[in-house]
GROMACS .gro file of C-alpha atoms in nm:
model
  314
    1MET     CA    1   1.883  -1.087  -1.574
    2LYS     CA    2   1.767  -0.780  -1.648
    3HIS     CA    3   1.734  -0.503  -1.285
    4ASP     CA    4   1.566  -0.237  -1.322
    5PHE     CA    5   1.511   0.027  -1.017
    6VAL     CA    6   1.149   0.162  -1.068
    7THR     CA    7   0.923   0.102  -0.769
    8ILE     CA    8   1.016   0.035  -0.364
    9ALA     CA    9   0.687  -0.150  -0.347
   10ASP     CA   10   0.847  -0.501  -0.470
   11LEU     CA   11   1.163  -0.466  -0.255
   12THR     CA   12   1.218  -0.674   0.074
   13LYS     CA   13   1.361  -0.592   0.416
   14ASP     CA   14   1.703  -0.704   0.346
   15LYS     CA   15   1.715  -0.578   0.026
   16LEU     CA   16   1.660  -0.206   0.098
   17LEU     CA   17   1.918  -0.326   0.454
   18TYR     CA   18   2.097  -0.395   0.211
   19LEU     CA   19   2.107  -0.112  -0.054
   20ILE     CA   20   2.132   0.092   0.346
   21GLN     CA   21   2.429  -0.052   0.403
   22MET     CA   22   2.585   0.007  -0.014
   23ALA     CA   23   2.490   0.340   0.109
   24GLN     CA   24   2.715   0.393   0.367
   25GLU     CA   25   3.004   0.200   0.175
   26PHE     CA   26   2.987   0.500  -0.070
   27GLU     CA   27   2.877   0.789   0.177
   28LYS     CA   28   3.301   0.640   0.350
   29HIS     CA   29   3.486   0.706   0.005
   30PRO     CA   30   3.209   0.886  -0.267
   31ASN     CA   31   3.510   0.912  -0.530
   32ARG     CA   32   3.609   0.522  -0.709
   33GLU     CA   33   3.570   0.381  -1.024
   34LEU     CA   34   3.363   0.121  -1.089
   35LEU     CA   35   3.192   0.252  -1.339
   36LYS     CA   36   3.457   0.355  -1.548
   37GLY     CA   37   3.367   0.291  -1.957
   38ARG     CA   38   3.014   0.316  -1.894
   39ILE     CA   39   2.771   0.558  -2.011
   40VAL     CA   40   2.452   0.700  -1.837
   41ALA     CA   41   2.166   0.796  -1.970
   42THR     CA   42   1.941   1.055  -1.785
   43LEU     CA   43   1.598   1.148  -1.952
   44PHE     CA   44   1.426   1.419  -1.787
   45PHE     CA   45   1.084   1.518  -1.944
   46GLU     CA   46   0.973   1.665  -1.617
   47PRO     CA   47   1.217   1.951  -1.451
   48SER     CA   48   1.392   1.808  -1.222
   49THR     CA   49   1.757   1.963  -0.975
   50ARG     CA   50   1.846   1.772  -0.692
   51THR     CA   51   1.739   1.441  -0.871
   52ARG     CA   52   1.871   1.463  -1.146
   53LEU     CA   53   2.191   1.671  -1.108
   54SER     CA   54   2.271   1.358  -0.810
   55PHE     CA   55   2.226   1.110  -0.992
   56GLU     CA   56   2.448   1.277  -1.208
   57THR     CA   57   2.671   1.308  -0.985
   58ALA     CA   58   2.674   0.996  -0.878
   59ALA     CA   59   2.742   0.825  -1.264
   60ASN     CA   60   3.043   1.108  -1.294
   61ARG     CA   61   3.241   0.959  -0.868
   62LEU     CA   62   3.141   0.628  -1.049
   63GLY     CA   63   3.395   0.710  -1.315
   64ALA     CA   64   3.088   0.665  -1.527
   65ASN     CA   65   3.024   0.901  -1.879
   66VAL     CA   66   2.622   1.126  -1.907
   67ILE     CA   67   2.411   1.098  -2.143
   68GLY     CA   68   2.060   1.315  -2.212
   69PHE     CA   69   1.853   1.589  -2.160
   70SER     CA   70   1.693   1.798  -1.916
   71ASP     CA   71   1.474   1.931  -2.112
   72ALA     CA   72   1.208   1.672  -2.308
   73LYS     CA   73   1.150   2.037  -2.504
   74ALA     CA   74   1.504   1.979  -2.619
   75SER     CA   75   1.403   1.598  -2.817
   76SER     CA   76   1.269   1.464  -3.089
   77VAL     CA   77   0.916   1.402  -2.852
   78THR     CA   78   0.899   1.755  -3.003
   79LYS     CA   79   0.931   1.632  -3.326
   80GLY     CA   80   0.593   1.328  -3.173
   81GLU     CA   81   0.824   0.973  -3.141
   82THR     CA   82   0.707   0.780  -2.910
   83LEU     CA   83   0.820   0.684  -2.520
   84LYS     CA   84   0.826   0.372  -2.653
   85ASP     CA   85   1.100   0.487  -2.944
   86THR     CA   86   1.295   0.679  -2.752
   87ILE     CA   87   1.360   0.401  -2.478
   88LEU     CA   88   1.467   0.216  -2.729
   89MET     CA   89   1.715   0.445  -2.897
   90VAL     CA   90   1.942   0.538  -2.629
   91SER     CA   91   1.955   0.232  -2.510
   92ASN     CA   92   2.124   0.187  -2.857
   93TYR     CA   93   2.376   0.396  -2.678
   94ALA     CA   94   2.369   0.394  -2.242
   95ASP     CA   95   2.411   0.083  -2.036
   96VAL     CA   96   2.195   0.244  -1.777
   97ILE     CA   97   1.841   0.515  -1.865
   98VAL     CA   98   1.734   0.720  -1.603
   99MET     CA   99   1.416   0.856  -1.623
  100ARG     CA  100   1.168   1.115  -1.510
  101HIS     CA  101   0.832   1.114  -1.649
  102TYR     CA  102   0.503   1.306  -1.605
  103ILE     CA  103   0.298   1.017  -1.661
  104GLU     CA  104   0.194   0.753  -1.363
  105GLY     CA  105   0.347   0.383  -1.504
  106ALA     CA  106   0.634   0.501  -1.705
  107ALA     CA  107   0.858   0.403  -1.630
  108GLN     CA  108   0.757   0.092  -1.559
  109TYR     CA  109   0.637   0.065  -1.951
  110ALA     CA  110   1.019   0.214  -2.000
  111SER     CA  111   1.167  -0.101  -1.823
  112GLU     CA  112   0.928  -0.370  -2.042
  113VAL     CA  113   1.075  -0.176  -2.291
  114SER     CA  114   1.372  -0.158  -2.281
  115PRO     CA  115   1.700  -0.368  -2.315
  116VAL     CA  116   1.906  -0.250  -2.065
  117PRO     CA  117   1.780  -0.134  -1.670
  118ILE     CA  118   1.547   0.195  -1.620
  119VAL     CA  119   1.610   0.331  -1.329
  120ASN     CA  120   1.301   0.582  -1.181
  121ALA     CA  121   1.331   0.903  -1.108
  122GLY     CA  122   1.000   1.006  -1.086
  123ASP     CA  123   0.663   0.964  -1.265
  124GLY     CA  124   0.400   1.173  -1.178
  125ALA     CA  125   0.237   1.194  -0.827
  126HIS     CA  126   0.250   0.787  -0.857
  127MET     CA  127   0.647   0.693  -0.720
  128HIS     CA  128   0.944   0.849  -0.645
  129PRO     CA  129   1.115   0.531  -0.523
  130SER     CA  130   1.472   0.679  -0.521
  131GLN     CA  131   1.390   0.977  -0.251
  132CYS     CA  132   1.255   0.692  -0.128
  133LEU     CA  133   1.560   0.521  -0.015
  134LEU     CA  134   1.778   0.785   0.015
  135ASP     CA  135   1.493   0.955   0.266
  136LEU     CA  136   1.488   0.571   0.388
  137TYR     CA  137   1.903   0.578   0.549
  138SER     CA  138   1.862   1.011   0.624
  139ILE     CA  139   1.592   0.754   0.875
  140TYR     CA  140   1.874   0.550   0.971
  141LYS     CA  141   2.143   0.751   0.963
  142THR     CA  142   1.946   1.002   1.269
  143GLN     CA  143   1.757   0.763   1.430
  144GLY     CA  144   1.990   0.477   1.430
  145THR     CA  145   1.675   0.252   1.332
  146LEU     CA  146   1.438   0.225   1.149
  147GLU     CA  147   1.185   0.016   1.274
  148ASN     CA  148   0.880   0.095   1.561
  149LEU     CA  149   0.951   0.550   1.451
  150SER     CA  150   0.676   0.765   1.525
  151ILE     CA  151   0.705   0.974   1.082
  152TYR     CA  152   0.487   1.282   1.035
  153LEU     CA  153   0.390   1.271   0.730
  154VAL     CA  154   0.273   1.688   0.601
  155GLY     CA  155   0.148   1.910   0.328
  156ASP     CA  156   0.084   1.719  -0.062
  157LEU     CA  157  -0.049   1.371   0.059
  158LYS     CA  158  -0.277   1.353  -0.252
  159TYR     CA  159  -0.029   1.425  -0.552
  160GLY     CA  160   0.284   1.371  -0.279
  161ARG     CA  161   0.462   1.046  -0.494
  162THR     CA  162   0.810   1.051  -0.208
  163VAL     CA  163   0.485   0.989   0.060
  164HIS     CA  164   0.363   0.689  -0.151
  165SER     CA  165   0.702   0.566  -0.213
  166LEU     CA  166   0.809   0.582   0.164
  167ILE     CA  167   0.439   0.392   0.365
  168MET     CA  168   0.556   0.104   0.126
  169ALA     CA  169   0.882   0.110   0.244
  170MET     CA  170   0.830   0.155   0.546
  171ARG     CA  171   0.588  -0.176   0.570
  172HIS     CA  172   0.847  -0.352   0.689
  173PHE     CA  173   0.981  -0.149   1.071
  174ASN     CA  174   0.605  -0.178   1.234
  175PRO     CA  175   0.595   0.254   1.154
  176THR     CA  176   0.294   0.521   1.271
  177PHE     CA  177   0.247   0.733   1.055
  178HIS     CA  178   0.034   1.038   1.090
  179PHE     CA  179  -0.123   1.219   0.797
  180ILE     CA  180  -0.123   1.606   0.842
  181ALA     CA  181  -0.306   1.784   0.522
  182PRO     CA  182  -0.653   1.993   0.515
  183LYS     CA  183  -0.946   1.775   0.355
  184GLU     CA  184  -0.815   1.899  -0.022
  185LEU     CA  185  -0.482   1.746   0.028
  186ALA     CA  186  -0.541   1.420   0.188
  187MET     CA  187  -0.369   1.113   0.146
  188PRO     CA  188  -0.554   0.878  -0.123
  189ALA     CA  189  -0.697   0.615  -0.031
  190GLU     CA  190  -0.560   0.348  -0.201
  191TYR     CA  191  -0.282   0.452   0.055
  192LYS     CA  192  -0.484   0.419   0.339
  193LEU     CA  193  -0.551   0.112   0.256
  194TYR     CA  194  -0.230  -0.001   0.181
  195CYS     CA  195  -0.220   0.021   0.529
  196LYS     CA  196  -0.487  -0.205   0.679
  197LYS     CA  197  -0.375  -0.481   0.384
  198HIS     CA  198  -0.032  -0.470   0.562
  199ASN     CA  199  -0.156  -0.309   0.918
  200ILE     CA  200   0.023   0.033   0.946
  201ARG     CA  201  -0.091   0.194   1.165
  202TYR     CA  202  -0.187   0.563   1.079
  203GLN     CA  203  -0.382   0.854   1.162
  204GLU     CA  204  -0.509   1.118   1.038
  205HIS     CA  205  -0.522   1.543   1.131
  206THR     CA  206  -0.573   1.869   1.029
  207ALA     CA  207  -0.468   2.051   1.228
  208PHE     CA  208  -0.077   2.149   1.263
  209ASN     CA  209   0.093   2.300   1.577
  210GLU     CA  210   0.268   2.155   1.831
  211LYS     CA  211   0.116   1.936   2.055
  212VAL     CA  212   0.024   1.733   1.674
  213ILE     CA  213   0.353   1.707   1.656
  214ALA     CA  214   0.476   1.722   1.985
  215ASP     CA  215   0.604   1.254   1.968
  216ALA     CA  216   0.694   1.223   1.583
  217ASP     CA  217   1.019   1.080   1.529
  218ILE     CA  218   1.068   1.211   1.215
  219LEU     CA  219   0.861   1.509   1.071
  220TYR     CA  220   0.769   1.488   0.676
  221MET     CA  221   0.720   1.869   0.507
  222THR     CA  222   0.607   1.863   0.172
  223ARG     CA  223   0.489   2.124  -0.061
  224VAL     CA  224   0.201   2.205  -0.200
  225GLN     CA  225   0.286   2.127  -0.545
  226LYS     CA  226   0.080   2.419  -0.803
  227GLU     CA  227   0.223   2.171  -1.088
  228ARG     CA  228  -0.080   1.958  -0.999
  229PHE     CA  229  -0.355   2.102  -0.959
  230SER     CA  230  -0.573   2.141  -1.265
  231ASP     CA  231  -0.818   2.393  -1.075
  232LEU     CA  232  -0.526   2.675  -0.966
  233MET     CA  233  -0.808   2.795  -0.743
  234GLU     CA  234  -0.857   2.521  -0.526
  235TYR     CA  235  -0.452   2.596  -0.520
  236GLU     CA  236  -0.382   2.937  -0.379
  237ARG     CA  237  -0.706   2.841  -0.105
  238VAL     CA  238  -0.442   2.563  -0.008
  239LYS     CA  239  -0.039   2.705  -0.030
  240ASN     CA  240  -0.022   2.834   0.290
  241VAL     CA  241  -0.178   2.611   0.539
  242TYR     CA  242   0.081   2.418   0.647
  243ILE     CA  243   0.423   2.629   0.789
  244LEU     CA  244   0.664   2.555   1.048
  245LYS     CA  245   0.792   2.741   1.289
  246ASN     CA  246   1.076   2.838   1.462
  247SER     CA  247   0.803   2.812   1.737
  248MET     CA  248   0.674   2.493   1.683
  249LEU     CA  249   0.962   2.318   1.786
  250ASN     CA  250   0.950   2.349   2.169
  251SER     CA  251   0.799   1.974   2.256
  252ALA     CA  252   0.949   1.823   1.983
  253LYS     CA  253   1.187   1.510   2.066
  254PRO     CA  254   1.585   1.616   2.176
  255ASN     CA  255   1.659   1.284   1.804
  256MET     CA  256   1.325   1.448   1.634
  257LYS     CA  257   1.474   1.545   1.244
  258ILE     CA  258   1.312   1.726   1.011
  259MET     CA  259   1.250   1.628   0.623
  260HIS     CA  260   1.156   1.794   0.319
  261PRO     CA  261   1.194   1.629  -0.007
  262LEU     CA  262   1.287   1.961  -0.181
  263PRO     CA  263   1.213   2.226  -0.351
  264ARG     CA  264   1.099   2.437  -0.029
  265VAL     CA  265   0.827   2.647  -0.181
  266ASN     CA  266   0.704   2.852   0.213
  267GLU     CA  267   0.677   2.590   0.431
  268ILE     CA  268   0.911   2.573   0.636
  269GLU     CA  269   1.000   2.921   0.708
  270TYR     CA  270   1.436   2.976   0.668
  271ALA     CA  271   1.473   3.013   1.013
  272VAL     CA  272   1.407   2.749   1.094
  273ASP     CA  273   1.744   2.607   0.883
  274ASN     CA  274   1.963   2.645   1.238
  275ASN     CA  275   1.723   2.518   1.413
  276PRO     CA  276   1.934   2.126   1.534
  277HIS     CA  277   1.625   1.944   1.380
  278ALA     CA  278   1.596   2.069   1.022
  279TYR     CA  279   1.810   1.787   0.803
  280TYR     CA  280   1.613   1.852   0.502
  281ILE     CA  281   1.972   1.990   0.393
  282GLN     CA  282   2.172   1.678   0.529
  283GLN     CA  283   1.873   1.530   0.369
  284ALA     CA  284   2.013   1.614  -0.013
  285GLY     CA  285   2.303   1.522   0.026
  286ASN     CA  286   2.243   1.186   0.062
  287GLY     CA  287   2.033   1.120  -0.255
  288LEU     CA  288   2.451   1.120  -0.355
  289PHE     CA  289   2.523   0.728  -0.149
  290ALA     CA  290   2.216   0.660  -0.282
  291ARG     CA  291   2.154   0.673  -0.574
  292GLU     CA  292   2.543   0.507  -0.631
  293ALA     CA  293   2.435   0.215  -0.435
  294ILE     CA  294   2.103   0.212  -0.722
  295PHE     CA  295   2.346   0.249  -1.021
  296CYS     CA  296   2.589  -0.098  -0.914
  297ASP     CA  297   2.292  -0.239  -0.760
  298VAL     CA  298   2.095  -0.246  -1.133
  299LEU     CA  299   2.446  -0.264  -1.269
  300GLY     CA  300   2.532  -0.617  -1.064
  301ILE     CA  301   2.798  -0.470  -0.852
  302SER     CA  302   2.750  -0.633  -0.487
  303LEU     CA  303   2.831  -0.429  -0.179
  304ASP     CA  304   3.110  -0.807  -0.140
  305ASP     CA  305   3.226  -0.567  -0.451
  306VAL     CA  306   3.231  -0.211  -0.310
  307LYS     CA  307   3.339  -0.293   0.022
  308ASN     CA  308   3.673  -0.459  -0.152
  309ASP     CA  309   3.703  -0.220  -0.392
  310ASP     CA  310   4.066  -0.068  -0.481
  311THR     CA  311   3.972   0.206  -0.752
  312VAL     CA  312   3.898   0.425  -0.437
  313ILE     CA  313   4.050   0.797  -0.522
  314GLY     CA  314   4.096   1.021  -0.258
   0.00000   0.00000   0.00000
């Protein structure tokens, strides 16, 4: 049976914890040959830096070879090739396909037509499950647990696929969410309904200041995504509404960590980088271990296989 990694929504609590355990093993020893002889295809129909490079690094560190493209203009899509045909063609050459696409649901569609596993590297404003897994791993590493945390999501909650995925994944762990956004970028109704359906507590705020964020365990910042706006006047109105400054962190909990899926524009001042609460660079680094775990899981390599692996290099 083929295993895809398309959405975080259908993963059980046990499965998420299992993948976190696997990521821990890869953090201990990232360089292995578990995927020696395998081919990973990375198909990025939308720009990416961290996601593409960390997937490709994960593949290389596991001994796989990488093929693919980082710009759809360099592919046969420009000649009118359909997504279905692209996927079927590439599946002839690769053991697993990592795909980022600008259309919501594209990864799910690809998984339905592909004979090899599909890993969703982001589909429109919908889902970003690999980012979500590295976020969960980062939260677990810094807090020592995923249970009973207060998680504050700030900025673009309308189009931010990372925050949408995080809500779905955290449903297993009794979180309290605080949604901080201007009304133009508020959390969509469908995700608030999801919270109510799964008994997830949440509050909404438009203010962003030291007092509002004082009880956060995790402060998850997001950039306002210019590429998602059809009205650039609306983008200009909201792009600088929420900027995190060092002065806002004086009342923060000692173990509070600031996360961000990156890239940032100006929503976190550079002075915050040296604050002990800042964790977004380390968070991006955790993406390597999470994506190594994803590759092994979809290709049928178990946690026991990883623990008993004798191909560790260095």
